[in-house]
Short mmCIF file of C-alpha atoms in Angstrom, two decimals:
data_model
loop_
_atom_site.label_atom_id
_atom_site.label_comp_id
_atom_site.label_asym_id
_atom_site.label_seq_id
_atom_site.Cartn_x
_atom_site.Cartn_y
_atom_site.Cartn_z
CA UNK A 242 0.00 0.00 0.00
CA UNK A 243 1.28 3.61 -1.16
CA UNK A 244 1.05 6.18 1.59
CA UNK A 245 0.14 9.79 0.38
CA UNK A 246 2.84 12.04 1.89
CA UNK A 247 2.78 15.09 0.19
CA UNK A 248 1.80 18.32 2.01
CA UNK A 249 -1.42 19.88 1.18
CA UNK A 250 -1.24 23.25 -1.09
CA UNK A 251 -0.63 26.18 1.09
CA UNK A 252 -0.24 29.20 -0.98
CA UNK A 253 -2.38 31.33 1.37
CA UNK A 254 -1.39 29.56 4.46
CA UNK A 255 1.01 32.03 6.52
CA UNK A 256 4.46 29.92 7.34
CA UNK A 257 3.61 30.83 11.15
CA UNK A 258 0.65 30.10 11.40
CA UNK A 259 -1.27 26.92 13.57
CA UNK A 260 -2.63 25.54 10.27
CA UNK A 261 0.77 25.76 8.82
CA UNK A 262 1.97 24.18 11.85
CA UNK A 263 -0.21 21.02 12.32
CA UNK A 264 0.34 20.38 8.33
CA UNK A 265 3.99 20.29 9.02
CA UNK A 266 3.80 17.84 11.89
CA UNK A 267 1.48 15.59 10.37
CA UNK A 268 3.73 15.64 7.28
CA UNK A 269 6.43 14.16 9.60
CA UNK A 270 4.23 11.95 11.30
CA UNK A 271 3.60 10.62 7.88
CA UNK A 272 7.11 9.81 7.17
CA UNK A 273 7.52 8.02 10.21
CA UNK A 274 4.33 6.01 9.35
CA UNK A 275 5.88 5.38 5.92
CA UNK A 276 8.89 4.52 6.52
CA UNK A 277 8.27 1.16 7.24
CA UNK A 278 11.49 -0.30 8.24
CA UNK A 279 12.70 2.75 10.61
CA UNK A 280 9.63 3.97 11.88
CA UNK A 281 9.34 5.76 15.04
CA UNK A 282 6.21 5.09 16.65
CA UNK A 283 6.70 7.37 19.48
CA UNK A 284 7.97 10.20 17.53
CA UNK A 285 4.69 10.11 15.31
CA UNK A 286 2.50 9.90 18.31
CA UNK A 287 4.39 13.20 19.53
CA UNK A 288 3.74 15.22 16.13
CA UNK A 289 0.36 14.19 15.76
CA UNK A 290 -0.18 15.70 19.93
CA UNK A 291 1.61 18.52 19.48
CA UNK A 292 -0.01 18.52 15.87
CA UNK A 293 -4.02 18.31 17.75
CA UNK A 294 -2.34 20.86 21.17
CA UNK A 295 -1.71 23.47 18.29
CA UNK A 296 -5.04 22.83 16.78
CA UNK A 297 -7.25 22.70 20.23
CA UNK A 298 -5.49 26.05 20.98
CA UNK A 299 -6.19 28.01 17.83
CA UNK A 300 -9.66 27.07 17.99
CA UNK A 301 -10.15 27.95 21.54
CA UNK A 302 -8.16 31.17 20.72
CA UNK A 303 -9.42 31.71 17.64
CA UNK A 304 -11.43 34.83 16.17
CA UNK A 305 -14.42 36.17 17.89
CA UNK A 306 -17.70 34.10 18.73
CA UNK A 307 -20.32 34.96 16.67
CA UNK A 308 -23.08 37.40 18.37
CA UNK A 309 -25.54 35.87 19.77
CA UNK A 310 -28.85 36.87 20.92
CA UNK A 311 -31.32 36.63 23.56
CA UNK A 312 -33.26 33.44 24.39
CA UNK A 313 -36.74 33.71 24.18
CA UNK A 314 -37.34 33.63 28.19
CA UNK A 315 -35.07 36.74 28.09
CA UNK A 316 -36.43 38.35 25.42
CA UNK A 317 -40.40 37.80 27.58
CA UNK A 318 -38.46 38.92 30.50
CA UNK A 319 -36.95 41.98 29.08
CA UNK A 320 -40.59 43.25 27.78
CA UNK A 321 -42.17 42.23 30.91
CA UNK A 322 -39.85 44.39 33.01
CA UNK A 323 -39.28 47.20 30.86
CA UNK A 324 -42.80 47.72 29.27
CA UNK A 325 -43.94 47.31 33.19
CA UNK A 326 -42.17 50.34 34.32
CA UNK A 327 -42.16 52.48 31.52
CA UNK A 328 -42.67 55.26 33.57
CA UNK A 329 -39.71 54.54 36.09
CA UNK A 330 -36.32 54.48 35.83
CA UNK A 331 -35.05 51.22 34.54
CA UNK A 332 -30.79 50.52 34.79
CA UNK A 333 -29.33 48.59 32.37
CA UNK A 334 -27.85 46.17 35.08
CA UNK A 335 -31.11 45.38 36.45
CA UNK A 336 -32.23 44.23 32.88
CA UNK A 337 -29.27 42.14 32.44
CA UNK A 338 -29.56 40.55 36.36
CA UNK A 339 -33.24 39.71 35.18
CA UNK A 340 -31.53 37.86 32.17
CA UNK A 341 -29.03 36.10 34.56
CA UNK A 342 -26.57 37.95 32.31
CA UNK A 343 -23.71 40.19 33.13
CA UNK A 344 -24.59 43.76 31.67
CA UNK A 345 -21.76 43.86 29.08
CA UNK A 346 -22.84 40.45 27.63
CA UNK A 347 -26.55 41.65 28.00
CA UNK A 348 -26.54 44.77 26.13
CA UNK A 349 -24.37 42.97 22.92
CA UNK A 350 -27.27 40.28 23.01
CA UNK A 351 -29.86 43.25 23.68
CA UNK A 352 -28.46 45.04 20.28
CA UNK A 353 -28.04 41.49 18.00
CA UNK A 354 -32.02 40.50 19.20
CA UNK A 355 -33.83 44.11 18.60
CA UNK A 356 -31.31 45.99 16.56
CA UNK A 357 -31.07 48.68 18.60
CA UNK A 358 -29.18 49.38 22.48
CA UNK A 359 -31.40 48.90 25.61
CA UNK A 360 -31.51 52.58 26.16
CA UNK A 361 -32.87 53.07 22.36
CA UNK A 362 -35.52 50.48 22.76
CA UNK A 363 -37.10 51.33 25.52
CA UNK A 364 -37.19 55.52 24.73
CA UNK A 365 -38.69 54.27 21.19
CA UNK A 366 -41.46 52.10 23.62
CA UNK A 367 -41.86 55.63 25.62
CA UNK A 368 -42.78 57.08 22.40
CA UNK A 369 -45.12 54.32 21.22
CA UNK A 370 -46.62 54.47 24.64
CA UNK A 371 -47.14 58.51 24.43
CA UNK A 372 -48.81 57.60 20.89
CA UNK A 373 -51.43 55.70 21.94
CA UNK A 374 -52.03 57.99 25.53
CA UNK A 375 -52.53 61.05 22.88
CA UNK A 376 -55.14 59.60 20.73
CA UNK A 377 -57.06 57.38 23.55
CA UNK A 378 -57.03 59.73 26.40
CA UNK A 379 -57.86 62.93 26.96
CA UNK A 380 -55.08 63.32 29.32
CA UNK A 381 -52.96 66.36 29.46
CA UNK A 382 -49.56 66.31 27.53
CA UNK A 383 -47.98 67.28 31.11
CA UNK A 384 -49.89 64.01 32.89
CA UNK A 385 -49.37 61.62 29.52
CA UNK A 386 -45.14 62.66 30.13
CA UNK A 387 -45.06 61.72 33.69
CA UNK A 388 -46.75 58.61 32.63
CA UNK A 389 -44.27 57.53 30.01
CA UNK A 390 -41.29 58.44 31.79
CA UNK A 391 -40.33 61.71 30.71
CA UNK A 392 -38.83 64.44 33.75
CA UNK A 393 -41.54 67.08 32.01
CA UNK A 394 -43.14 68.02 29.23
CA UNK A 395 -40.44 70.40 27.36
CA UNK A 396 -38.49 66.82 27.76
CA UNK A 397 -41.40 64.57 26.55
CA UNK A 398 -41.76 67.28 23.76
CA UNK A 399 -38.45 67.61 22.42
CA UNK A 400 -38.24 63.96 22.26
CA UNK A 401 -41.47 63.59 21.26
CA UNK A 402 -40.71 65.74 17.86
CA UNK A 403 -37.36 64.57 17.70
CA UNK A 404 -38.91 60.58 16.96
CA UNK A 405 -41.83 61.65 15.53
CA UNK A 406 -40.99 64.86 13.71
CA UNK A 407 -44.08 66.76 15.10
CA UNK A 408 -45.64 68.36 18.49
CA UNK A 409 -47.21 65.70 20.61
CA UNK A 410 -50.12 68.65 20.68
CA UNK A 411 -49.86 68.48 16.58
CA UNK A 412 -50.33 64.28 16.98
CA UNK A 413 -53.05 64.15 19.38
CA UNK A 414 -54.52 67.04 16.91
CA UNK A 415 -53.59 65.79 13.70
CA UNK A 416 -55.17 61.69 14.60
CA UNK A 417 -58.27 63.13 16.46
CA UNK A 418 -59.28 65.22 13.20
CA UNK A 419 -58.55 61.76 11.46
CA UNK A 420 -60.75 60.58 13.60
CA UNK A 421 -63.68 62.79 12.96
CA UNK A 422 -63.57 62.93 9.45
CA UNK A 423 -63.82 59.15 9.55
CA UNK A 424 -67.02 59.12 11.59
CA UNK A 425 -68.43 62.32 9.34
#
């Protein structure tokens, strides 16, 4: 039986590098396998360890993990907590304790699950909120800030136009006159 011994094509293989590494001590081991009269069975069994060491450590070394996301129970968790307190503050690290996650980890999962950082999310849910307390409530736009979250209503109204590109007053106006022509 003819052993294959050549070594694999490495033309964009760096000289250094692990996968150069392993292909040059399995190459030996080779030769000792193939050479059938002076084989060293210990020395192959060395460069095929120190052939899988080199390999076990650039995988466990290698590039950066792929982001992952939130499980689903987080993901419930997260909108349970935040949407439940809209109107309170709401730290980052108590979001990421309720995910049994440290807060670094947490907000990289936060950002690869909703596209967007904790903070982000839940002011765009603030906004959503103030939506629907403009057009189904006849609350004031003072009462309807406090509610969402906001210290006041020259905060809730900057921010309000900022996301929304109008007055809060100019919503609540602009879907209630909806609203009446559609009943007219």
């Amino acid at each position: 039986m003819q052993t294959d011994i050549s070594v694999p094509s490495t033309s964009a293989v760096d000289a250094n590098s692990p996968q150069r590494m392993v292909q040059q001590l399995l190459h030996q081991a080779l030769h000792q396998i193939a050479d059938v009269e002076g084989a060293d069975r210990a020395a192959c069994a060395r460069y095929i360890a120190q052939a899988l060491r080199i390999h076990q450590q650039a995988i466990t070394r290698g590039g950066p993990r792929p982001p992952t996301g939130l499980a689903e129970w987080q993901v419930r968790t997260v909108k349970e907590v935040a949407l439940a307190r809209l109107d309170l503050g709401l730290a980052i690290t108590e979001l990421a304790a309720a995910c049994r996650l440290s807060r670094g980890y947490f907000s990289r999962a936060f950002k690869v699950t909703f596209g967007e950082s904790p903070h982000r999310w839940r002011h765009r849910k603030r906004i959503e909120h103030a939506c629907r307390k403009l057009v189904c409530t006849s609350n004031s736009i003072a009462d309807i800030a406090v509610d969402c979250g906001f210290n006041d209503q020259a905060h809730f109204t900057r921010s309000f136009k900022s996301a929304m590109g109008t007055t809060p007053n100019s919503y609540r106006k602009a879907r209630n006159d909806r609203v009446e022509s559609v009943r007219s």
